[in-house]
């Protein structure tokens, strides 16, 4: 219950079964919460143990139960908890039983589900995980037809593109909890904490990214950038593909398949979101993280009382790897500096904040100081990258807003899911034809970055990447509903306005269906596309 309260407070999400994998990093998790919560939690457990002992003495020892009673209670336990693996299967009696006891899973908003059903029932509601609903007209023949369709589109794109992405140096940089606080309704900051990044954004491809999380969900944004797939298309119980889906897949296609060499850098533990196992599975050649003696994190630096490695640490390790490899490569860089908590981590901060009711002024001021340090670190990295003779393109994006604002999601949900992004190509890349993108850039989603990077670097595409390009060009940006009131995808146009699916044209709806069909095949279907040529280069 305490875990649910904390997670809902920080991320507007409840504890689900996949979160249990985080217990392998219990030390890191406890560092993220205030000591008072740990004291209350341990105290509650002790009270429950003492109460159980006391009740046992009153009721009588379990050894006094007959064998029949023991078997009866064991079967009841198995029925209640074991049946949860089938609660979400249609046409089974559990649906009717749940209705009779008043259990409504409420997958579209787990926090509301906890309030209605209690933390235990809502936790069990998420045991029976489904990846996606089966799509209409899904078949091997349809996947072959889609491959042919997008092979032809890829051929047209490639007529005007001259570069091979595998010979480029591409960096996807997830900046932990990075989002300009000045956009948040009810928040004002005494001065701009990110002037350098604002300047970079004004001179290159940039805009706002629609995040599918608030206060958390980092791995979901990372998953979308690497695969081009959208979490809003998954079933409501598929809350975290990194832990619920990827470990069980036989075939996982990601952007790194387009490169001969790829590495990941994360100056933190390797176990969060099952990263070490997942990175190995998708084919990263190396993973630099804290504690890795073979591929170790260097240039360690912590600022103030922050417990996490600074963004300077992250970017210095990035520069090392860019200097080391003289051929094309893909680098997945994830920072950690601006992770919660934000309570008095910088003794010296020169930002003053005015906040709306419920939001902690000190946390906002400390957060603003943190992204100020990020601002300088990013700018320093860009200057070094620009001096390098090899073609480098860096995709910088914030994964979600920090969970410190107490705004009403029904009213402010859209802006509370807008983070900053830019795509920067250095001089060497621009000499090879890299350009600044000026269309379809105001509002994008994480799953758009593959297509955007390929177009900015003037690189040829596969049929799958041609599909992603069409999706980026012809559809509004889409994400998980930002208000938490629906399980359906939310569409946002270039003006930052929500648009309904019904308002899309027939061609747009057809394209959407193609995209969802492909996602179904790659995640829940038969993986027909693995052998149809959908992922292969097109001349």
Short mmCIF file of C-alpha atoms in Angstrom, two decimals:
data_model
loop_
_atom_site.label_atom_id
_atom_site.label_comp_id
_atom_site.label_asym_id
_atom_site.label_seq_id
_atom_site.Cartn_x
_atom_site.Cartn_y
_atom_site.Cartn_z
CA UNK A 1 0.00 0.00 0.00
CA UNK A 2 2.82 2.40 0.91
CA UNK A 3 4.53 1.61 -2.41
CA UNK A 4 1.30 2.42 -4.24
CA UNK A 5 0.93 5.73 -2.41
CA UNK A 6 4.49 6.76 -3.29
CA UNK A 7 4.29 5.67 -6.92
CA UNK A 8 0.94 7.41 -7.44
CA UNK A 9 2.30 10.57 -5.81
CA UNK A 10 5.42 10.66 -7.97
CA UNK A 11 4.25 9.14 -11.26
CA UNK A 12 0.44 8.94 -11.23
CA UNK A 13 0.85 5.15 -11.59
CA UNK A 14 0.19 2.15 -9.37
CA UNK A 15 2.51 -0.74 -8.54
CA UNK A 16 2.15 -3.56 -11.09
CA UNK A 17 3.71 -7.07 -11.17
CA UNK A 18 6.49 -6.04 -13.55
CA UNK A 19 7.73 -3.62 -10.87
CA UNK A 20 8.82 -6.59 -8.77
CA UNK A 21 11.89 -6.90 -10.97
CA UNK A 22 13.04 -3.61 -9.46
CA UNK A 23 13.53 -5.37 -6.11
CA UNK A 24 16.90 -6.51 -7.43
CA UNK A 25 17.88 -2.85 -6.97
CA UNK A 26 16.27 -2.28 -3.61
CA UNK A 27 19.21 -0.16 -2.40
CA UNK A 28 18.88 2.26 -5.33
CA UNK A 29 15.10 2.37 -4.95
CA UNK A 30 15.24 3.25 -1.25
CA UNK A 31 17.69 6.06 -2.03
CA UNK A 32 14.96 7.71 -4.12
CA UNK A 33 12.46 8.10 -1.27
CA UNK A 34 12.53 10.11 1.94
CA UNK A 35 13.66 8.20 5.09
CA UNK A 36 10.31 8.83 6.81
CA UNK A 37 8.56 6.60 4.27
CA UNK A 38 11.00 3.78 4.95
CA UNK A 39 10.46 4.14 8.69
CA UNK A 40 6.67 4.06 8.27
CA UNK A 41 6.93 1.04 5.93
CA UNK A 42 9.14 -0.99 8.27
CA UNK A 43 6.98 0.02 11.22
CA UNK A 44 3.83 -1.14 9.41
CA UNK A 45 5.39 -4.52 8.61
CA UNK A 46 6.41 -4.99 12.27
CA UNK A 47 2.89 -4.12 13.44
CA UNK A 48 1.40 -6.66 11.01
CA UNK A 49 3.80 -9.38 12.19
CA UNK A 50 3.04 -8.70 15.86
CA UNK A 51 -0.71 -8.63 15.09
CA UNK A 52 -0.48 -11.95 13.26
CA UNK A 53 1.32 -13.54 16.21
CA UNK A 54 -1.25 -12.12 18.62
CA UNK A 55 -4.20 -13.32 16.53
CA UNK A 56 -2.65 -16.78 16.19
CA UNK A 57 -2.59 -17.11 19.98
CA UNK A 58 -6.21 -16.00 20.23
CA UNK A 59 -7.61 -18.11 17.39
CA UNK A 60 -5.40 -21.12 18.00
CA UNK A 61 -2.41 -22.74 16.38
CA UNK A 62 -2.73 -23.76 12.74
CA UNK A 63 -1.59 -27.24 13.75
CA UNK A 64 -5.01 -27.73 15.31
CA UNK A 65 -6.62 -27.58 11.86
CA UNK A 66 -7.70 -30.87 10.35
CA UNK A 67 -6.16 -32.06 7.07
CA UNK A 68 -9.41 -31.31 5.26
CA UNK A 69 -9.46 -27.73 6.52
CA UNK A 70 -5.82 -27.26 5.60
CA UNK A 71 -6.44 -28.51 2.06
CA UNK A 72 -9.54 -26.32 1.85
CA UNK A 73 -7.69 -23.12 2.77
CA UNK A 74 -4.75 -23.97 0.52
CA UNK A 75 -7.15 -24.46 -2.41
CA UNK A 76 -8.88 -21.18 -1.60
CA UNK A 77 -5.50 -19.42 -1.60
CA UNK A 78 -4.53 -20.98 -4.94
CA UNK A 79 -7.92 -20.20 -6.47
CA UNK A 80 -7.87 -16.55 -5.43
CA UNK A 81 -4.28 -15.74 -6.33
CA UNK A 82 -3.59 -18.33 -9.04
CA UNK A 83 -6.75 -17.47 -10.94
CA UNK A 84 -5.41 -13.95 -11.51
CA UNK A 85 -3.40 -15.37 -14.42
CA UNK A 86 -6.73 -15.74 -16.27
CA UNK A 87 -8.73 -12.73 -15.05
CA UNK A 88 -8.39 -10.82 -18.31
CA UNK A 89 -9.17 -13.74 -20.62
CA UNK A 90 -12.54 -13.30 -22.36
CA UNK A 91 -15.27 -15.95 -22.17
CA UNK A 92 -14.12 -17.28 -18.79
CA UNK A 93 -16.17 -17.12 -15.55
CA UNK A 94 -13.67 -14.82 -13.82
CA UNK A 95 -15.11 -11.80 -15.62
CA UNK A 96 -18.51 -12.46 -14.03
CA UNK A 97 -16.95 -13.14 -10.61
CA UNK A 98 -15.08 -9.84 -10.76
CA UNK A 99 -18.30 -8.06 -11.62
CA UNK A 100 -20.11 -9.65 -8.65
CA UNK A 101 -17.43 -8.61 -6.16
CA UNK A 102 -17.21 -5.12 -7.64
CA UNK A 103 -13.70 -5.46 -9.04
CA UNK A 104 -13.21 -3.09 -11.98
CA UNK A 105 -9.59 -3.25 -13.29
CA UNK A 106 -9.60 0.32 -14.72
CA UNK A 107 -6.49 -0.24 -16.86
CA UNK A 108 -6.74 3.20 -18.43
CA UNK A 109 -5.84 4.76 -15.06
CA UNK A 110 -4.11 2.47 -12.57
CA UNK A 111 -4.27 5.09 -9.80
CA UNK A 112 -8.07 5.19 -10.00
CA UNK A 113 -8.05 1.37 -10.07
CA UNK A 114 -6.20 1.35 -6.74
CA UNK A 115 -8.69 3.76 -5.20
CA UNK A 116 -11.66 1.70 -6.40
CA UNK A 117 -10.38 -1.85 -5.91
CA UNK A 118 -7.62 -1.50 -3.35
CA UNK A 119 -3.91 -2.07 -4.00
CA UNK A 120 -4.00 -5.90 -3.81
CA UNK A 121 -6.88 -6.46 -6.24
CA UNK A 122 -5.52 -3.89 -8.68
CA UNK A 123 -2.09 -5.55 -8.51
CA UNK A 124 -3.68 -8.93 -9.30
CA UNK A 125 -5.68 -7.36 -12.15
CA UNK A 126 -2.35 -6.76 -13.89
CA UNK A 127 -1.01 -10.31 -13.58
CA UNK A 128 -2.81 -11.52 -16.72
CA UNK A 129 -0.86 -9.55 -19.33
CA UNK A 130 -1.89 -9.26 -22.96
CA UNK A 131 0.41 -7.70 -25.56
CA UNK A 132 -2.07 -6.51 -28.20
CA UNK A 133 -5.52 -7.32 -29.48
CA UNK A 134 -5.42 -9.40 -32.65
CA UNK A 135 -5.81 -7.16 -35.67
CA UNK A 136 -8.35 -7.66 -38.43
CA UNK A 137 -7.06 -9.18 -41.70
CA UNK A 138 -3.75 -10.16 -40.07
CA UNK A 139 -2.11 -12.96 -42.06
CA UNK A 140 1.15 -13.96 -43.67
CA UNK A 141 -0.22 -12.89 -47.05
CA UNK A 142 -1.09 -9.44 -45.69
CA UNK A 143 2.42 -9.01 -44.25
CA UNK A 144 3.96 -9.96 -47.60
CA UNK A 145 1.68 -7.43 -49.33
CA UNK A 146 2.65 -4.71 -46.84
CA UNK A 147 6.32 -5.45 -47.40
CA UNK A 148 5.86 -5.04 -51.17
CA UNK A 149 3.92 -1.81 -50.64
CA UNK A 150 6.57 -0.19 -48.45
CA UNK A 151 9.44 -1.60 -50.49
CA UNK A 152 8.13 0.47 -53.38
CA UNK A 153 7.79 3.54 -51.15
CA UNK A 154 11.33 3.01 -49.82
CA UNK A 155 12.65 2.86 -53.40
CA UNK A 156 11.09 6.25 -54.12
CA UNK A 157 12.56 7.79 -50.97
CA UNK A 158 15.99 6.34 -51.74
CA UNK A 159 16.12 7.88 -55.21
CA UNK A 160 16.92 11.23 -53.58
CA UNK A 161 18.93 9.95 -50.62
CA UNK A 162 22.63 9.21 -50.92
CA UNK A 163 23.90 8.22 -47.45
CA UNK A 164 24.17 4.87 -45.67
CA UNK A 165 23.06 5.27 -42.05
CA UNK A 166 25.52 2.57 -40.93
CA UNK A 167 28.38 4.93 -41.85
CA UNK A 168 26.97 7.77 -39.77
CA UNK A 169 27.52 8.31 -36.05
CA UNK A 170 24.07 8.52 -34.49
CA UNK A 171 23.46 9.33 -30.82
CA UNK A 172 20.05 8.95 -29.18
CA UNK A 173 20.33 10.93 -25.96
CA UNK A 174 17.57 10.43 -23.40
CA UNK A 175 17.89 13.24 -20.87
CA UNK A 176 16.36 12.13 -17.60
CA UNK A 177 13.28 14.17 -16.60
CA UNK A 178 14.24 17.08 -18.86
CA UNK A 179 11.40 19.52 -19.64
CA UNK A 180 11.28 23.30 -19.41
CA UNK A 181 9.35 24.10 -16.19
CA UNK A 182 8.25 27.46 -17.60
CA UNK A 183 5.65 25.68 -19.75
CA UNK A 184 3.87 24.21 -16.71
CA UNK A 185 0.68 26.12 -15.85
CA UNK A 186 1.02 27.90 -12.50
CA UNK A 187 4.84 27.83 -12.50
CA UNK A 188 7.15 30.79 -13.08
CA UNK A 189 10.94 30.87 -12.78
CA UNK A 190 13.00 33.97 -12.06
CA UNK A 191 15.17 33.40 -15.15
CA UNK A 192 15.62 30.94 -18.01
CA UNK A 193 17.47 27.84 -16.72
CA UNK A 194 18.21 26.47 -20.22
CA UNK A 195 19.30 29.40 -22.45
CA UNK A 196 21.98 27.38 -24.29
CA UNK A 197 19.65 24.54 -25.22
CA UNK A 198 17.04 27.09 -26.31
CA UNK A 199 19.70 28.58 -28.59
CA UNK A 200 20.57 25.16 -30.02
CA UNK A 201 16.88 24.46 -30.61
CA UNK A 202 16.48 27.73 -32.50
CA UNK A 203 19.16 26.73 -35.02
CA UNK A 204 18.33 23.09 -35.70
CA UNK A 205 15.49 20.58 -35.93
CA UNK A 206 13.51 20.93 -32.71
CA UNK A 207 10.13 21.11 -31.06
CA UNK A 208 8.15 19.29 -28.40
CA UNK A 209 7.97 15.55 -27.85
CA UNK A 210 4.76 13.95 -26.62
CA UNK A 211 5.76 11.77 -23.68
CA UNK A 212 3.63 8.81 -22.67
CA UNK A 213 4.64 9.17 -19.03
CA UNK A 214 4.62 11.67 -16.21
CA UNK A 215 7.21 11.47 -13.43
CA UNK A 216 8.36 8.12 -14.80
CA UNK A 217 8.19 5.69 -17.68
CA UNK A 218 11.73 6.30 -18.91
CA UNK A 219 12.13 2.82 -20.37
CA UNK A 220 8.94 3.15 -22.41
CA UNK A 221 10.21 6.26 -24.16
CA UNK A 222 13.55 4.55 -24.76
CA UNK A 223 11.75 1.48 -26.15
CA UNK A 224 9.80 3.62 -28.62
CA UNK A 225 12.87 5.47 -29.88
CA UNK A 226 14.77 2.22 -30.50
CA UNK A 227 11.93 0.24 -32.10
CA UNK A 228 9.73 2.87 -33.78
CA UNK A 229 6.72 1.23 -32.11
CA UNK A 230 4.19 3.03 -29.91
CA UNK A 231 3.19 1.89 -26.44
CA UNK A 232 -0.29 3.38 -26.93
CA UNK A 233 -1.02 0.49 -29.31
CA UNK A 234 -0.40 -2.16 -26.68
CA UNK A 235 -3.09 -3.65 -24.46
CA UNK A 236 -3.63 -1.70 -21.21
CA UNK A 237 -1.94 -4.43 -19.13
CA UNK A 238 1.26 -4.12 -21.22
CA UNK A 239 2.56 -1.24 -19.14
CA UNK A 240 6.31 -1.80 -19.58
CA UNK A 241 7.59 -3.64 -22.70
CA UNK A 242 11.17 -3.74 -21.38
CA UNK A 243 10.15 -6.06 -18.54
CA UNK A 244 6.91 -7.65 -19.76
CA UNK A 245 7.59 -8.19 -23.47
CA UNK A 246 11.19 -7.98 -24.67
CA UNK A 247 12.60 -10.74 -22.40
CA UNK A 248 10.10 -13.21 -23.90
CA UNK A 249 10.44 -12.27 -27.57
CA UNK A 250 12.30 -14.51 -29.99
CA UNK A 251 12.75 -11.64 -32.45
CA UNK A 252 13.23 -7.98 -31.55
CA UNK A 253 13.93 -5.49 -34.34
CA UNK A 254 15.48 -2.15 -33.36
CA UNK A 255 17.26 0.76 -35.02
CA UNK A 256 20.63 -0.68 -34.01
CA UNK A 257 20.11 -3.42 -36.62
CA UNK A 258 21.01 -0.75 -39.17
CA UNK A 259 24.52 -0.41 -37.74
CA UNK A 260 27.61 -2.59 -37.62
CA UNK A 261 28.54 -1.36 -34.15
CA UNK A 262 26.46 -0.04 -31.27
CA UNK A 263 26.97 0.82 -27.61
CA UNK A 264 24.90 2.04 -24.67
CA UNK A 265 26.04 4.45 -21.96
CA UNK A 266 24.19 4.94 -18.67
CA UNK A 267 26.09 6.23 -15.59
CA UNK A 268 23.88 4.27 -13.20
CA UNK A 269 23.01 0.68 -12.36
CA UNK A 270 22.42 -1.72 -15.25
CA UNK A 271 19.48 -3.56 -13.71
CA UNK A 272 16.71 -0.98 -13.83
CA UNK A 273 14.12 -2.00 -16.44
CA UNK A 274 16.13 -5.17 -17.14
CA UNK A 275 18.48 -3.09 -19.31
CA UNK A 276 21.56 -5.29 -19.17
CA UNK A 277 19.68 -8.39 -20.40
CA UNK A 278 17.63 -6.42 -22.94
CA UNK A 279 20.65 -4.62 -24.39
CA UNK A 280 22.42 -7.92 -24.86
CA UNK A 281 19.35 -9.40 -26.51
CA UNK A 282 18.88 -6.60 -29.05
CA UNK A 283 22.56 -6.63 -29.97
CA UNK A 284 24.45 -3.80 -28.32
CA UNK A 285 28.17 -4.54 -28.56
CA UNK A 286 28.99 -2.81 -25.28
CA UNK A 287 27.12 -1.36 -22.31
CA UNK A 288 28.92 1.18 -20.10
CA UNK A 289 27.37 1.44 -16.63
CA UNK A 290 28.40 1.88 -13.00
CA UNK A 291 29.99 -1.28 -11.70
CA UNK A 292 31.02 -2.62 -15.08
CA UNK A 293 34.76 -3.27 -14.71
CA UNK A 294 35.23 -4.22 -18.36
CA UNK A 295 33.40 -1.27 -19.94
CA UNK A 296 33.51 1.18 -17.09
CA UNK A 297 32.10 4.65 -16.63
CA UNK A 298 34.87 7.22 -16.38
CA UNK A 299 35.04 10.95 -15.52
CA UNK A 300 32.76 10.45 -12.51
CA UNK A 301 31.45 13.71 -11.09
CA UNK A 302 28.63 14.48 -8.67
CA UNK A 303 27.32 18.02 -8.19
CA UNK A 304 26.32 19.27 -4.74
CA UNK A 305 24.40 16.75 -2.64
CA UNK A 306 22.97 15.01 -5.69
CA UNK A 307 23.41 11.25 -5.33
CA UNK A 308 23.54 10.67 -9.11
CA UNK A 309 26.35 11.07 -11.62
CA UNK A 310 26.24 14.41 -13.39
CA UNK A 311 25.40 15.02 -17.03
CA UNK A 312 29.05 16.04 -17.41
CA UNK A 313 29.91 12.42 -16.61
CA UNK A 314 27.53 11.14 -19.25
CA UNK A 315 28.75 13.44 -22.02
CA UNK A 316 32.45 12.97 -21.26
CA UNK A 317 31.95 9.22 -21.69
CA UNK A 318 30.06 9.89 -24.92
CA UNK A 319 32.93 12.01 -26.28
CA UNK A 320 35.40 9.23 -25.37
CA UNK A 321 33.45 6.70 -27.43
CA UNK A 322 32.98 9.03 -30.38
CA UNK A 323 36.74 9.62 -30.44
CA UNK A 324 37.54 5.93 -30.08
CA UNK A 325 35.55 4.50 -33.00
CA UNK A 326 36.43 5.86 -36.46
CA UNK A 327 33.60 4.11 -38.32
CA UNK A 328 29.85 4.53 -38.19
CA UNK A 329 28.09 3.58 -34.97
CA UNK A 330 24.93 3.95 -32.91
CA UNK A 331 25.14 5.19 -29.32
CA UNK A 332 22.26 5.08 -26.86
CA UNK A 333 23.05 7.59 -24.09
CA UNK A 334 20.85 7.86 -20.99
CA UNK A 335 21.58 10.46 -18.33
CA UNK A 336 20.62 10.17 -14.65
CA UNK A 337 21.47 13.53 -13.04
CA UNK A 338 17.92 14.93 -12.92
CA UNK A 339 16.25 11.83 -11.50
CA UNK A 340 14.13 12.31 -8.38
CA UNK A 341 14.33 13.21 -5.51
CA UNK A 342 14.70 17.00 -5.83
CA UNK A 343 14.76 17.87 -2.14
CA UNK A 344 17.69 20.15 -1.21
CA UNK A 345 20.21 18.57 -3.57
CA UNK A 346 21.89 21.84 -4.53
CA UNK A 347 22.88 24.09 -1.62
CA UNK A 348 23.57 26.93 -4.02
CA UNK A 349 20.84 27.67 -6.54
CA UNK A 350 19.98 31.06 -7.96
CA UNK A 351 16.51 30.30 -9.33
CA UNK A 352 13.41 31.52 -7.54
CA UNK A 353 10.09 29.93 -8.38
CA UNK A 354 6.45 30.85 -7.95
CA UNK A 355 4.29 27.75 -7.82
CA UNK A 356 0.64 26.79 -7.80
CA UNK A 357 -1.07 25.27 -4.78
CA UNK A 358 0.32 21.89 -3.72
CA UNK A 359 3.60 22.11 -5.63
CA UNK A 360 6.75 22.34 -3.49
CA UNK A 361 8.63 25.57 -4.27
CA UNK A 362 11.99 24.19 -3.13
CA UNK A 363 11.74 21.12 -5.34
CA UNK A 364 11.02 23.26 -8.41
CA UNK A 365 13.98 25.53 -7.64
CA UNK A 366 16.34 22.56 -7.17
CA UNK A 367 15.03 20.97 -10.36
CA UNK A 368 15.61 24.22 -12.27
CA UNK A 369 19.19 24.28 -10.99
CA UNK A 370 19.65 20.70 -12.15
CA UNK A 371 18.59 21.39 -15.73
CA UNK A 372 20.78 24.51 -15.66
CA UNK A 373 23.75 22.18 -15.13
CA UNK A 374 22.37 20.00 -17.94
CA UNK A 375 22.18 23.05 -20.17
CA UNK A 376 25.91 23.72 -19.80
CA UNK A 377 26.85 20.05 -20.16
CA UNK A 378 24.85 19.64 -23.37
CA UNK A 379 26.31 22.80 -24.88
CA UNK A 380 29.87 21.70 -24.06
CA UNK A 381 29.22 18.33 -25.70
CA UNK A 382 27.78 19.98 -28.82
CA UNK A 383 30.85 22.21 -29.17
CA UNK A 384 33.16 19.18 -28.98
CA UNK A 385 31.02 17.18 -31.42
CA UNK A 386 31.02 20.03 -33.90
CA UNK A 387 34.84 20.00 -34.03
CA UNK A 388 35.00 16.30 -34.92
CA UNK A 389 35.69 15.36 -38.54
CA UNK A 390 33.28 12.42 -38.61
CA UNK A 391 29.53 12.86 -39.34
CA UNK A 392 27.62 12.92 -36.06
CA UNK A 393 23.91 13.49 -35.44
CA UNK A 394 22.61 13.74 -31.89
CA UNK A 395 18.94 13.29 -31.02
CA UNK A 396 18.36 14.93 -27.62
CA UNK A 397 15.02 14.42 -25.84
CA UNK A 398 13.54 14.61 -22.37
CA UNK A 399 11.71 11.43 -21.45
CA UNK A 400 9.06 12.95 -19.15
CA UNK A 401 8.38 15.80 -16.74
CA UNK A 402 9.50 15.36 -13.12
CA UNK A 403 6.65 14.27 -10.86
CA UNK A 404 6.77 17.42 -8.72
CA UNK A 405 3.87 19.40 -10.16
CA UNK A 406 0.40 18.99 -8.65
CA UNK A 407 -1.58 20.11 -11.68
CA UNK A 408 -4.92 18.58 -12.62
CA UNK A 409 -4.26 16.13 -15.48
CA UNK A 410 -7.74 16.47 -16.92
CA UNK A 411 -7.12 20.19 -17.35
CA UNK A 412 -3.36 20.37 -17.97
CA UNK A 413 -2.57 16.82 -19.06
CA UNK A 414 -1.38 17.70 -22.56
CA UNK A 415 1.21 20.27 -21.50
CA UNK A 416 2.26 18.02 -18.62
CA UNK A 417 3.36 15.48 -21.21
CA UNK A 418 5.40 17.82 -23.43
CA UNK A 419 9.17 17.58 -23.23
CA UNK A 420 11.95 19.29 -25.20
CA UNK A 421 13.82 17.71 -28.09
CA UNK A 422 16.26 18.67 -30.83
CA UNK A 423 18.21 16.84 -33.55
CA UNK A 424 21.67 18.30 -34.14
CA UNK A 425 24.04 17.40 -37.00
CA UNK A 426 27.65 18.58 -36.84
CA UNK A 427 29.59 20.28 -39.63
CA UNK A 428 30.91 16.97 -41.01
CA UNK A 429 27.39 15.57 -41.22
CA UNK A 430 26.09 18.73 -42.88
CA UNK A 431 28.86 18.48 -45.49
CA UNK A 432 27.52 15.02 -46.33
CA UNK A 433 24.01 16.36 -46.84
CA UNK A 434 22.47 16.54 -43.37
CA UNK A 435 19.77 19.19 -43.25
CA UNK A 436 17.53 20.93 -40.75
CA UNK A 437 14.02 19.51 -40.87
CA UNK A 438 11.31 22.16 -41.04
CA UNK A 439 8.10 20.13 -41.51
CA UNK A 440 6.32 17.87 -39.03
CA UNK A 441 8.66 18.93 -36.22
CA UNK A 442 6.58 21.04 -33.82
CA UNK A 443 4.99 18.04 -32.11
CA UNK A 444 6.50 14.58 -32.45
CA UNK A 445 6.50 11.27 -30.59
CA UNK A 446 9.48 9.09 -29.55
CA UNK A 447 8.62 6.58 -32.28
CA UNK A 448 9.22 9.33 -34.89
CA UNK A 449 12.92 9.77 -34.16
CA UNK A 450 14.15 6.91 -36.37
CA UNK A 451 12.43 8.34 -39.45
CA UNK A 452 13.47 11.90 -38.58
CA UNK A 453 17.11 10.92 -38.13
CA UNK A 454 17.17 9.09 -41.47
CA UNK A 455 15.68 12.08 -43.27
CA UNK A 456 17.90 14.64 -41.56
CA UNK A 457 21.05 12.66 -42.44
CA UNK A 458 19.82 12.05 -46.01
CA UNK A 459 20.08 8.28 -45.42
CA UNK A 460 18.41 5.48 -47.32
CA UNK A 461 15.57 3.54 -45.70
CA UNK A 462 14.30 -0.01 -45.42
CA UNK A 463 10.62 -0.78 -46.11
CA UNK A 464 9.94 -0.68 -42.37
CA UNK A 465 11.68 2.67 -42.08
CA UNK A 466 9.68 3.89 -45.06
CA UNK A 467 6.53 3.01 -43.11
CA UNK A 468 7.83 4.94 -40.11
CA UNK A 469 8.57 7.90 -42.39
CA UNK A 470 5.04 7.86 -43.80
CA UNK A 471 3.64 7.66 -40.26
CA UNK A 472 5.72 10.67 -39.23
CA UNK A 473 4.86 12.68 -42.39
CA UNK A 474 1.17 11.89 -42.70
CA UNK A 475 -0.20 11.26 -39.20
CA UNK A 476 -0.46 13.56 -36.17
CA UNK A 477 1.86 12.72 -33.28
CA UNK A 478 0.31 10.06 -31.05
CA UNK A 479 0.82 8.86 -27.51
CA UNK A 480 -0.92 7.38 -24.49
CA UNK A 481 -3.85 9.58 -23.45
CA UNK A 482 -2.39 12.44 -21.39
CA UNK A 483 -5.45 12.94 -19.18
CA UNK A 484 -5.59 9.34 -17.98
CA UNK A 485 -9.24 9.01 -18.97
CA UNK A 486 -8.95 6.66 -21.94
CA UNK A 487 -7.04 3.63 -23.21
CA UNK A 488 -7.23 4.87 -26.80
CA UNK A 489 -4.27 6.62 -28.51
CA UNK A 490 -4.22 10.40 -28.30
CA UNK A 491 -3.48 12.35 -31.51
CA UNK A 492 -1.92 15.83 -31.46
CA UNK A 493 -1.46 17.97 -34.59
CA UNK A 494 1.33 20.42 -35.47
CA UNK A 495 -0.52 23.22 -33.66
CA UNK A 496 -0.53 21.27 -30.42
CA UNK A 497 -4.25 20.55 -30.57
CA UNK A 498 -5.86 17.19 -29.92
CA UNK A 499 -7.60 15.65 -32.90
CA UNK A 500 -9.91 12.64 -32.90
CA UNK A 501 -9.21 9.46 -34.83
CA UNK A 502 -12.55 9.89 -36.62
CA UNK A 503 -11.37 13.21 -38.04
CA UNK A 504 -8.50 11.53 -39.90
CA UNK A 505 -8.84 11.01 -43.64
CA UNK A 506 -9.38 7.59 -45.21
CA UNK A 507 -5.71 7.47 -46.29
CA UNK A 508 -4.57 8.34 -42.80
CA UNK A 509 -6.74 5.64 -41.25
CA UNK A 510 -5.38 3.12 -43.76
CA UNK A 511 -1.81 4.12 -42.88
CA UNK A 512 -2.62 3.82 -39.19
CA UNK A 513 -3.98 0.32 -39.76
CA UNK A 514 -0.79 -0.66 -41.62
CA UNK A 515 1.30 0.60 -38.72
CA UNK A 516 -0.73 -1.22 -36.08
CA UNK A 517 -0.66 -4.42 -38.15
CA UNK A 518 3.12 -4.26 -38.37
CA UNK A 519 3.41 -3.63 -34.62
CA UNK A 520 1.15 -6.60 -33.94
CA UNK A 521 3.28 -8.89 -36.10
CA UNK A 522 6.52 -7.77 -34.47
CA UNK A 523 5.28 -8.08 -30.86
CA UNK A 524 2.27 -10.38 -30.54
CA UNK A 525 2.00 -12.08 -33.92
CA UNK A 526 3.97 -14.66 -35.86
CA UNK A 527 6.93 -12.44 -36.86
CA UNK A 528 6.23 -12.95 -40.57
CA UNK A 529 8.02 -9.67 -41.31
CA UNK A 530 11.31 -11.11 -40.14
CA UNK A 531 11.56 -13.09 -43.38
CA UNK A 532 9.67 -10.94 -45.90
CA UNK A 533 12.42 -8.36 -46.48
CA UNK A 534 10.62 -5.63 -44.51
CA UNK A 535 13.76 -4.90 -42.50
CA UNK A 536 16.32 -5.18 -45.33
CA UNK A 537 18.03 -2.38 -47.20
CA UNK A 538 16.53 -1.21 -50.49
CA UNK A 539 18.77 0.14 -53.25
#
